[in-house]
PDB file of C-alpha atoms in Angstrom:
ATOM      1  CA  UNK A  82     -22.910  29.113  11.862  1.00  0.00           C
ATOM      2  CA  UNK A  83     -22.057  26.100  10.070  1.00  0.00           C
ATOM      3  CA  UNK A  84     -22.356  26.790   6.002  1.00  0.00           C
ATOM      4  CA  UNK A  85     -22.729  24.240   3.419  1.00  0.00           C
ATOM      5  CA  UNK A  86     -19.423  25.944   1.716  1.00  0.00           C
ATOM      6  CA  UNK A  87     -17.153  24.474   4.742  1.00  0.00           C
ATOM      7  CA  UNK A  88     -18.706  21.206   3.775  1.00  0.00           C
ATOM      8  CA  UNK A  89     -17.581  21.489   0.029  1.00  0.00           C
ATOM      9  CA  UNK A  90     -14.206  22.649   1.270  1.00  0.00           C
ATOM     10  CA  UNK A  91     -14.200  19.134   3.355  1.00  0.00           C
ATOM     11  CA  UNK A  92     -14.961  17.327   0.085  1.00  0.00           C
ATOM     12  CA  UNK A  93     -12.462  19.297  -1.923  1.00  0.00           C
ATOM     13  CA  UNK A  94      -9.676  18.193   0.893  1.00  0.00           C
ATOM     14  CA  UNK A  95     -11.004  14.370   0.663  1.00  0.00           C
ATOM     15  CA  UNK A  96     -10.435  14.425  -3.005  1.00  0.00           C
ATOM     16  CA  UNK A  97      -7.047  15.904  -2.735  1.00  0.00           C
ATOM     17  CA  UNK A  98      -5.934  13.632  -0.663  1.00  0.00           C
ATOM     18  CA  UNK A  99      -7.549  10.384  -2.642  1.00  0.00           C
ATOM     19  CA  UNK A 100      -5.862  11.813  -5.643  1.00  0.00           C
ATOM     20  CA  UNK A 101      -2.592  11.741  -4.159  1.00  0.00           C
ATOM     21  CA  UNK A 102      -3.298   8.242  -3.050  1.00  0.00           C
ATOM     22  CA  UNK A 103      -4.461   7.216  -6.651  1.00  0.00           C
ATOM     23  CA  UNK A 104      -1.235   8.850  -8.038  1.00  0.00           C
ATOM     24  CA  UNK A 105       1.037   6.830  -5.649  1.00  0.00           C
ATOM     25  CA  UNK A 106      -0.617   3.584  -6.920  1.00  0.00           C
ATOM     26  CA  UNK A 107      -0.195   4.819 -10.994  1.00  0.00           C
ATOM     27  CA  UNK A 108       3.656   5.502  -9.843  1.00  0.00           C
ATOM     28  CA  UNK A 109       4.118   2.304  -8.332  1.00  0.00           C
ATOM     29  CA  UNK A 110       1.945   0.201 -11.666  1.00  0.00           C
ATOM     30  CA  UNK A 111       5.506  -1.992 -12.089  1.00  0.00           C
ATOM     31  CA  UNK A 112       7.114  -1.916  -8.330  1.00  0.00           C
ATOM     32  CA  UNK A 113       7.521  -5.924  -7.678  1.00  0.00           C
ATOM     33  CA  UNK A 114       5.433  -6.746  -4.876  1.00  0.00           C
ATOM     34  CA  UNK A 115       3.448  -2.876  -4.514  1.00  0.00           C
ATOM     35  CA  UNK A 116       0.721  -3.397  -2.595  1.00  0.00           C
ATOM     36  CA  UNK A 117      -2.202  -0.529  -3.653  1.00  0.00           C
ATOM     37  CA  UNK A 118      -3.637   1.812  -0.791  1.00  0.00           C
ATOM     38  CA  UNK A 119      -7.141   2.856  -0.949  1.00  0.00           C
ATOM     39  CA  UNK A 120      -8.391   5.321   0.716  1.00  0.00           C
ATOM     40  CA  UNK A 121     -11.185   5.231   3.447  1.00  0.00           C
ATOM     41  CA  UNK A 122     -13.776   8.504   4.156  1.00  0.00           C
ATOM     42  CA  UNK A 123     -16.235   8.771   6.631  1.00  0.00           C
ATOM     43  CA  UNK A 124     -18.756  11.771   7.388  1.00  0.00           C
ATOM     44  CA  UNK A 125     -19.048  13.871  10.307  1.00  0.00           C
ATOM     45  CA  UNK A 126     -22.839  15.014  10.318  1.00  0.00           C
ATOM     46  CA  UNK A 127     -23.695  18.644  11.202  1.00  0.00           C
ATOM     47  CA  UNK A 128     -26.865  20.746  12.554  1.00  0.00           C
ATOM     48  CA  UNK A 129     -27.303  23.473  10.291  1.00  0.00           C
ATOM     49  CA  UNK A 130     -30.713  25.932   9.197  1.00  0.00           C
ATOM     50  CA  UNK A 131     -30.515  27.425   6.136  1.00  0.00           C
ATOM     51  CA  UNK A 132     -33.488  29.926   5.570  1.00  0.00           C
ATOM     52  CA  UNK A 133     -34.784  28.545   8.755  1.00  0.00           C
ATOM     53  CA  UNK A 134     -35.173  25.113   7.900  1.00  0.00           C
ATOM     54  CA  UNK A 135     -33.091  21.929   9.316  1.00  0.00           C
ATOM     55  CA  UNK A 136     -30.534  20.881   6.715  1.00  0.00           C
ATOM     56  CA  UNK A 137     -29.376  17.686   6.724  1.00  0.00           C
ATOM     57  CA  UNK A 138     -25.188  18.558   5.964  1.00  0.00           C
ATOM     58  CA  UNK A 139     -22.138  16.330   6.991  1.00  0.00           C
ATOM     59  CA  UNK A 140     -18.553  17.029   6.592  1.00  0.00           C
ATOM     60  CA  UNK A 141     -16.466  14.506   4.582  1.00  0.00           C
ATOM     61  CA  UNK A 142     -13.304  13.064   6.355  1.00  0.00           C
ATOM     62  CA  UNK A 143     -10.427  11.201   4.421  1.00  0.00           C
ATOM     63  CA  UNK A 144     -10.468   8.712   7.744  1.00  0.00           C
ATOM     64  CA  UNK A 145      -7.816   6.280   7.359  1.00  0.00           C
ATOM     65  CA  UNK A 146      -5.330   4.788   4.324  1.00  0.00           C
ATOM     66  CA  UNK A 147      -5.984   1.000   4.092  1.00  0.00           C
ATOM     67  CA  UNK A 148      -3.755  -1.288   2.260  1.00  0.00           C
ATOM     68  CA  UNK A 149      -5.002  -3.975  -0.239  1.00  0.00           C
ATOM     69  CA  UNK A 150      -2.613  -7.308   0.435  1.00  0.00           C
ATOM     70  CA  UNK A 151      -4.273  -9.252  -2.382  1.00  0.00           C
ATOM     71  CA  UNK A 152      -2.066 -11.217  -4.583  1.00  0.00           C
ATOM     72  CA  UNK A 153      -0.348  -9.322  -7.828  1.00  0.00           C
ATOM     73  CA  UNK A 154       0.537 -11.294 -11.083  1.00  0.00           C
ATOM     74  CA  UNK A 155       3.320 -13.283 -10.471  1.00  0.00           C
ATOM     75  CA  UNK A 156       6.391 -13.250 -13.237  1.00  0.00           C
ATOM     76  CA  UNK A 157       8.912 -16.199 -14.315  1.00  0.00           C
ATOM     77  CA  UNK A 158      12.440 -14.519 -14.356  1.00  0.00           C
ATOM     78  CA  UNK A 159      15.068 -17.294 -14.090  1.00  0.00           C
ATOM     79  CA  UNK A 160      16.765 -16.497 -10.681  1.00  0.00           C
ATOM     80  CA  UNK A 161      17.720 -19.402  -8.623  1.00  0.00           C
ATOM     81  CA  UNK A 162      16.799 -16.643  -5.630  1.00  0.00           C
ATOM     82  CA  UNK A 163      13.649 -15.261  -6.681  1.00  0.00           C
ATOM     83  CA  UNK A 164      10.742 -16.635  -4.756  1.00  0.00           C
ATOM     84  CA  UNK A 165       7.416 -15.525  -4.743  1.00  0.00           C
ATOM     85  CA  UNK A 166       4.582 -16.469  -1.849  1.00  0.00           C
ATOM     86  CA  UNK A 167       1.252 -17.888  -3.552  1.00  0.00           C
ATOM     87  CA  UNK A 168      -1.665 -17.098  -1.033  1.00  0.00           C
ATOM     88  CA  UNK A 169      -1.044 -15.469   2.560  1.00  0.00           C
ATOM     89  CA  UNK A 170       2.317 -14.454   4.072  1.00  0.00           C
ATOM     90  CA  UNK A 171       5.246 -12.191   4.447  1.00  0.00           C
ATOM     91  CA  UNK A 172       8.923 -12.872   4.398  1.00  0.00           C
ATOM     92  CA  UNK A 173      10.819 -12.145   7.073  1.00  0.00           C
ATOM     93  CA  UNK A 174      13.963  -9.594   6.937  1.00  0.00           C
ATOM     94  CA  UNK A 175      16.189  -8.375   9.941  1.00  0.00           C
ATOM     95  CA  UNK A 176      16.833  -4.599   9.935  1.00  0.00           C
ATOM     96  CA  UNK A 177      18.569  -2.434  11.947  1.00  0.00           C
ATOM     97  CA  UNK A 178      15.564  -1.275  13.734  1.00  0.00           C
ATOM     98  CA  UNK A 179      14.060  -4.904  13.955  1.00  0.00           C
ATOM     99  CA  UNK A 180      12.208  -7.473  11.985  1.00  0.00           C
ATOM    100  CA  UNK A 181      10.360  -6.211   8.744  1.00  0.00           C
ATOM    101  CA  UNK A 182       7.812  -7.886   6.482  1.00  0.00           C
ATOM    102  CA  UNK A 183       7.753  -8.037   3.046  1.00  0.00           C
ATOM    103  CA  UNK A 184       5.858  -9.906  -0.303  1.00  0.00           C
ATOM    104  CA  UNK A 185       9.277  -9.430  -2.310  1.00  0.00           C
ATOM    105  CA  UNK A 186      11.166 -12.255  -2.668  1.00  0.00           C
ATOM    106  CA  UNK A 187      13.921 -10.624  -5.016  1.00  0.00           C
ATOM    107  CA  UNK A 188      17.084 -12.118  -3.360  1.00  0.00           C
ATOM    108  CA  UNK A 189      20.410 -12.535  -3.446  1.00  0.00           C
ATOM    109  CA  UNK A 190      23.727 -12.912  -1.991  1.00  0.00           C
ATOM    110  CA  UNK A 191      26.002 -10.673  -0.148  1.00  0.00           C
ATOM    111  CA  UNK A 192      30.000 -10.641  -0.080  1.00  0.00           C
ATOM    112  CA  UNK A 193      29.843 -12.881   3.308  1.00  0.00           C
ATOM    113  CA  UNK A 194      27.452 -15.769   1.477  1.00  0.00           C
ATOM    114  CA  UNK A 195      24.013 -14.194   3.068  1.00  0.00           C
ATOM    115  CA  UNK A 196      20.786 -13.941   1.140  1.00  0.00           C
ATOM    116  CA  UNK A 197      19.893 -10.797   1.191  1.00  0.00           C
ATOM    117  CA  UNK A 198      17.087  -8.565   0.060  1.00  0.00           C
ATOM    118  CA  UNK A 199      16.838  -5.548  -2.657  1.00  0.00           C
ATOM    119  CA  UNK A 200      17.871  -3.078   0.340  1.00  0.00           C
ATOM    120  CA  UNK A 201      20.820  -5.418   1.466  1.00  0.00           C
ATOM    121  CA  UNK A 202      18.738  -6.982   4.343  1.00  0.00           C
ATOM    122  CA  UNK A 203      19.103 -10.310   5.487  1.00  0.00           C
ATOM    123  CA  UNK A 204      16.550 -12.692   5.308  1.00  0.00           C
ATOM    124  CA  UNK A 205      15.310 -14.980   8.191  1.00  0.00           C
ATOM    125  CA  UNK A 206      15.216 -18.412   8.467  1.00  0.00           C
ATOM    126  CA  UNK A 207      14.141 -20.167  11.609  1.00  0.00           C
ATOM    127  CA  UNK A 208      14.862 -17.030  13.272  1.00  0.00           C
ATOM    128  CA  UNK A 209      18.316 -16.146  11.899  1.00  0.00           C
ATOM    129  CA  UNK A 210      20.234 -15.472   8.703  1.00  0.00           C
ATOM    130  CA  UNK A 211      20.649 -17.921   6.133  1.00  0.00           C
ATOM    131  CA  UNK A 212      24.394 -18.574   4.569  1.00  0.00           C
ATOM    132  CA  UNK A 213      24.897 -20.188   0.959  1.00  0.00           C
ATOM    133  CA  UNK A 214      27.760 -21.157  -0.071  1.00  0.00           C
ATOM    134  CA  UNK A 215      28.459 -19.833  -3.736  1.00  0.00           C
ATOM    135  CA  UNK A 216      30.502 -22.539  -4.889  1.00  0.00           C
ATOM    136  CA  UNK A 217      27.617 -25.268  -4.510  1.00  0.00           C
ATOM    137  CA  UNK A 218      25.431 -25.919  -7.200  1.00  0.00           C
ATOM    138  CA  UNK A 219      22.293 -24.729  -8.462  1.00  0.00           C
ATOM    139  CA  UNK A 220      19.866 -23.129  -5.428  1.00  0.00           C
ATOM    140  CA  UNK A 221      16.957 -24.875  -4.890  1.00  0.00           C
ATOM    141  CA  UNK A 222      14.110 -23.526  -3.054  1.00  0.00           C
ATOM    142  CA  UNK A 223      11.087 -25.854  -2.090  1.00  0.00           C
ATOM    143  CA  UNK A 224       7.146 -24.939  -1.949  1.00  0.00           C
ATOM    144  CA  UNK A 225       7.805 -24.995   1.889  1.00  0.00           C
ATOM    145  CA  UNK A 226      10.670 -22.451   2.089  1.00  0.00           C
ATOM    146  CA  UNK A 227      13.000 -25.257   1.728  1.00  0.00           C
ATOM    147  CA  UNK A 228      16.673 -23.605   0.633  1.00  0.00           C
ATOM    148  CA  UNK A 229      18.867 -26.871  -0.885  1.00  0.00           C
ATOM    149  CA  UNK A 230      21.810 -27.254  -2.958  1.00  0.00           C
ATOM    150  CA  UNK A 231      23.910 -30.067  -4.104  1.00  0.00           C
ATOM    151  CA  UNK A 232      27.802 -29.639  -3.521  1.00  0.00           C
ATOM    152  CA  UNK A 233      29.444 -30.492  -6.704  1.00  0.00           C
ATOM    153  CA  UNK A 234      32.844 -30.568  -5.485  1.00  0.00           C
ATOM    154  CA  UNK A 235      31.719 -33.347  -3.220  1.00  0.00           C
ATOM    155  CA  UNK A 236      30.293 -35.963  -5.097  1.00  0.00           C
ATOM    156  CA  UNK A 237      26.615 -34.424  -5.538  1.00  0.00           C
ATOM    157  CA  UNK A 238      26.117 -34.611  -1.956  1.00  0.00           C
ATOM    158  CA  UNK A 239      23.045 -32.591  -1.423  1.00  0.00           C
ATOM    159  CA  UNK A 240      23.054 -29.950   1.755  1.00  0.00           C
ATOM    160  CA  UNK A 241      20.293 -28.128   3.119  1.00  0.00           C
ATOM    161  CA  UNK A 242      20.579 -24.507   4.686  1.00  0.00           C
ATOM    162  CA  UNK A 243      17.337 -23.903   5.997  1.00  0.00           C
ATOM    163  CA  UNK A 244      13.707 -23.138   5.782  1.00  0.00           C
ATOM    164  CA  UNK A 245      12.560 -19.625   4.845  1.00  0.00           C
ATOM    165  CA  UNK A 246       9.872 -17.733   7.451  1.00  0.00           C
ATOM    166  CA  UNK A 247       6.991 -16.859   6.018  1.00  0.00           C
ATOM    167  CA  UNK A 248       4.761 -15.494   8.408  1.00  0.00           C
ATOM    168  CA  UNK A 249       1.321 -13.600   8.309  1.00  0.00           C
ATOM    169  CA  UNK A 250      -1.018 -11.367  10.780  1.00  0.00           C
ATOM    170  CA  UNK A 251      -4.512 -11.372  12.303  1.00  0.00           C
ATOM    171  CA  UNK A 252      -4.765  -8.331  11.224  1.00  0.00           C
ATOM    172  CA  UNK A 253      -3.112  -6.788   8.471  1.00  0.00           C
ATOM    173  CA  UNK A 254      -4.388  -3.068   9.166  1.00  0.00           C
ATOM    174  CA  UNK A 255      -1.500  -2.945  11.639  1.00  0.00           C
ATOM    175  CA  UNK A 256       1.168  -3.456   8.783  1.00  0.00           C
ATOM    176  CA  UNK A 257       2.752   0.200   8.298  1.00  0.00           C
ATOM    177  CA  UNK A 258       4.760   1.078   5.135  1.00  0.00           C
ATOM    178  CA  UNK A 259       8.420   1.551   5.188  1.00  0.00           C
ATOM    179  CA  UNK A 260      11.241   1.743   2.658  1.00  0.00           C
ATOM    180  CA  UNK A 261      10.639   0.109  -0.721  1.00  0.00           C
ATOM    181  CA  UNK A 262       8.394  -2.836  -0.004  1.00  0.00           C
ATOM    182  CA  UNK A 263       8.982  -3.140   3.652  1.00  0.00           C
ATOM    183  CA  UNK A 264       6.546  -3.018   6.345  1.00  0.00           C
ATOM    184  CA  UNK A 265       6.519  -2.709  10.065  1.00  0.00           C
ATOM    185  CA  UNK A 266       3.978  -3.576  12.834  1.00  0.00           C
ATOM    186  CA  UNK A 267       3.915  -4.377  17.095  1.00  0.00           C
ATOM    187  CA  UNK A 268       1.426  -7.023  16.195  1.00  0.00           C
ATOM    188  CA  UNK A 269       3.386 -10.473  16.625  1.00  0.00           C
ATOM    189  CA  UNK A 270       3.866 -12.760  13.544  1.00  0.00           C
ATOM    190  CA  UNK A 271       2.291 -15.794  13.163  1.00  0.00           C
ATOM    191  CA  UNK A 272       4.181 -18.835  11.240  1.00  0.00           C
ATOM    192  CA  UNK A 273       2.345 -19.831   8.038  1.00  0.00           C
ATOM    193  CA  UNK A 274       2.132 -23.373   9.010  1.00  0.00           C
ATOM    194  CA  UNK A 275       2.515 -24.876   5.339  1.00  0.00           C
ATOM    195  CA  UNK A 276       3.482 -21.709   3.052  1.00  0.00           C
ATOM    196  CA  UNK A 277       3.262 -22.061  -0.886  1.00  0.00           C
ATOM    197  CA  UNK A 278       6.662 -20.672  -2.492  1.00  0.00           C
ATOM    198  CA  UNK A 279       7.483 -20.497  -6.304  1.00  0.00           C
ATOM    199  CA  UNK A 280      11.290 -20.324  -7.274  1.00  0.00           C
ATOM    200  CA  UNK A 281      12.211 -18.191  -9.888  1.00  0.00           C
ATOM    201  CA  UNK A 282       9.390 -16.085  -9.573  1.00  0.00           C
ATOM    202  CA  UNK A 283       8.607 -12.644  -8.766  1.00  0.00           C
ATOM    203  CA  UNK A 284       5.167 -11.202  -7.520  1.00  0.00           C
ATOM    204  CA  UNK A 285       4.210  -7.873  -9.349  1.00  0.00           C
ATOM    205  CA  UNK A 286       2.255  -5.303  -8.139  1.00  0.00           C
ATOM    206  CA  UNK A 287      -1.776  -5.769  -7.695  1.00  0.00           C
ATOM    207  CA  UNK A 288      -2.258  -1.821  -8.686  1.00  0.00           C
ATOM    208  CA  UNK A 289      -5.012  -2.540 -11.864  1.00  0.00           C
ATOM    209  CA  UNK A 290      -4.112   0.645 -13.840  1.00  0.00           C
ATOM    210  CA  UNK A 291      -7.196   1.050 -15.763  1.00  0.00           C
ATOM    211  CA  UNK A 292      -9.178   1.202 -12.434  1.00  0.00           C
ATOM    212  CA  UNK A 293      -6.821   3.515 -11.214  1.00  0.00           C
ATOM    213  CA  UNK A 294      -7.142   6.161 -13.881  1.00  0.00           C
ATOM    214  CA  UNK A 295     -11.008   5.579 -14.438  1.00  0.00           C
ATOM    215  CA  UNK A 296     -10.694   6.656 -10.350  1.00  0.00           C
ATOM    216  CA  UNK A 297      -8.421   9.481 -11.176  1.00  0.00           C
ATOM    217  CA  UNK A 298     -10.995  10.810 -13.780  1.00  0.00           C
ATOM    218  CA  UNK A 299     -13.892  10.539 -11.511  1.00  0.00           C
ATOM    219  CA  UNK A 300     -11.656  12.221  -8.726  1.00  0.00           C
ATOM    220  CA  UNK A 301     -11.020  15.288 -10.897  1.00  0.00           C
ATOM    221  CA  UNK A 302     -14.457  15.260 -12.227  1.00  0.00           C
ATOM    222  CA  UNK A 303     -16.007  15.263  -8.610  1.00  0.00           C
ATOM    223  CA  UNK A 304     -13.471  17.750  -7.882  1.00  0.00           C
ATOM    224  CA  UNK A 305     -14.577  20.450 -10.801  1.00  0.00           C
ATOM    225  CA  UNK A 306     -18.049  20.184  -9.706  1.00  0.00           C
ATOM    226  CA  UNK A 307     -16.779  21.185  -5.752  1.00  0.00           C
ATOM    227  CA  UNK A 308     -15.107  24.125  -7.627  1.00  0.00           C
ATOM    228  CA  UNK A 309     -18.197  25.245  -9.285  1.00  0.00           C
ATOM    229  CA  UNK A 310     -20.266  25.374  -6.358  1.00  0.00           C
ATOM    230  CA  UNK A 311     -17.497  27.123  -4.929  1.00  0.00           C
ATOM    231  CA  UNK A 312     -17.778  29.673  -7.113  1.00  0.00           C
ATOM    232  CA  UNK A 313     -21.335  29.717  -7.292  1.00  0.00           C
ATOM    233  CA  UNK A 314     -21.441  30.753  -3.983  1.00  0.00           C
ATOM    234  CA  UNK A 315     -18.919  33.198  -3.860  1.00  0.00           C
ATOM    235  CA  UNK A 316     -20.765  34.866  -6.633  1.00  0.00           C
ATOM    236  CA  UNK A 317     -24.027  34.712  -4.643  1.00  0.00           C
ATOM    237  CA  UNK A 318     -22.143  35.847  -1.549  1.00  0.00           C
ATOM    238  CA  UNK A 319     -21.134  39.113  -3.305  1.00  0.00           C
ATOM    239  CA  UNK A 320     -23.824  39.705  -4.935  1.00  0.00           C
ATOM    240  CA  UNK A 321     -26.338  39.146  -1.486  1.00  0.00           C
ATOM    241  CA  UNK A 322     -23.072  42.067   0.053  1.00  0.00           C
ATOM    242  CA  UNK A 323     -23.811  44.383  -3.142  1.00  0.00           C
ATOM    243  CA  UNK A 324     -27.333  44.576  -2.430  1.00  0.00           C
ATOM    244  CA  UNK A 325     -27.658  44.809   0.776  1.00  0.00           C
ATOM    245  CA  UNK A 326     -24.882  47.939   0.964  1.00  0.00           C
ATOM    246  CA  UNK A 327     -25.346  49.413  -2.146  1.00  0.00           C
ATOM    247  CA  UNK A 328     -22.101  51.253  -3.941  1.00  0.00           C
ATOM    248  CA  UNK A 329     -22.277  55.055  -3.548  1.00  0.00           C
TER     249      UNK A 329
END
């Protein structure tokens, strides 16, 4: 017979669970680009007497982790090859297992000229890798994606090396976390059709830490009172076995 204890114990698991999701988001407070997970429950409802009488009980369920994409603070920090997307999107970067999507736009370039990202990945433009040349001038990257620089060895003469993807989903719930910032999904990309980039700026994370620990407090708080009931019915439990077979 179903008890209202198993349902605590469901709650109890729930909470566990949120707080290691709450702790991941405090951990991650200053990862550029750290997008916060909340966490989604559901209930599972139960027929169960107690005394003879209908109960209405329901199990708790930690369902599903969502992710929240909205925008974090965004940062100046000087680099020619920090960009950061204002509104929707993802940068593209080519793995070794395939395409990945990220909001962190701290780049730079590898020993053969490519931008690259944190993890040494390049990133896509029109499809493919984009090459600067180091000895042209100052990087410029336009609102659109734009990557320009003016050859200073050759009279100013301005050259541009391509146009940065920035794409975005129907529907973000299919994005799965990977390394770092990275995220994968089956669900095909769709082209942001006129993407909003600032140079020399990084995103930050969106975690807001003092909702994050008033969550953690209520978590633990919620949590003590599932222990105390607990125990409360342990006690009641022995007691109920002490009376009913009486030590000799």
């Amino acid at each position: 017979m179903e008890t209202p204890t198993y349902v605590a114990l469901s709650r109890q698991t729930a909470l566990l669970r949120q707080m290691d999701v709450v702790a991941n988001n405090l951990a991650n407070l200053t990862t550029p680009g750290f997008k916060q997970e909340v966490e989604v429950f559901t209930t599972v409802p139960i027929r169960s007497q107690v005394f003879g009488a209908p109960q209405k009980l329901a199990y708790v369920q930690d369902f599903a982790t969502a992710r929240d994409f909205s925008a974090g603070p965004m940062t100046p920090t000087g680099n020619d090859l920090d960009v950061a997307i204002q509104g929707n999107g993802f940068f593209v970067v080519q793995t070794p297992n395939g395409p990945r999507y990220t909001r962190l736009g701290h780049f730079s370039l590898n020993a053969a000229g490519q931008l690259v990202n944190k993890q040494g990945y390049p990133v896509l433009a029109g499809g493919a890798p984009m090459t600067i040349n180091p000895d042209d001038g100052p990087v410029q990257i336009a609102s659109d994606g734009t990557v320009s620089a003016d050859r200073t060895q050759q009279g100013n003469a301005q050259v541009v090396y391509g146009k940065l993807d920035v794409v975005d989903f129907q529907d973000r719930d299919t994005l799965k976390p990977e390394e770092g910032t990275l995220f994968n999904t089956n669900t095909p990309p769709i082209q942001v059709a006129q993407p909003a980039l600032a140079q020399r700026m990084l995103e930050q994370s969106n975690v807001l830490p003092v909702k994050e620990l008033t969550t953690m407090i209520w978590v633990q708080r919620n949590y003590e009172s599932v222990q105390k009931f607990l125990d409360g019915e342990d006690d009641r439990m022995r007691r109920a076995v002490n009376y009913i077979i009486p030590s000799s």
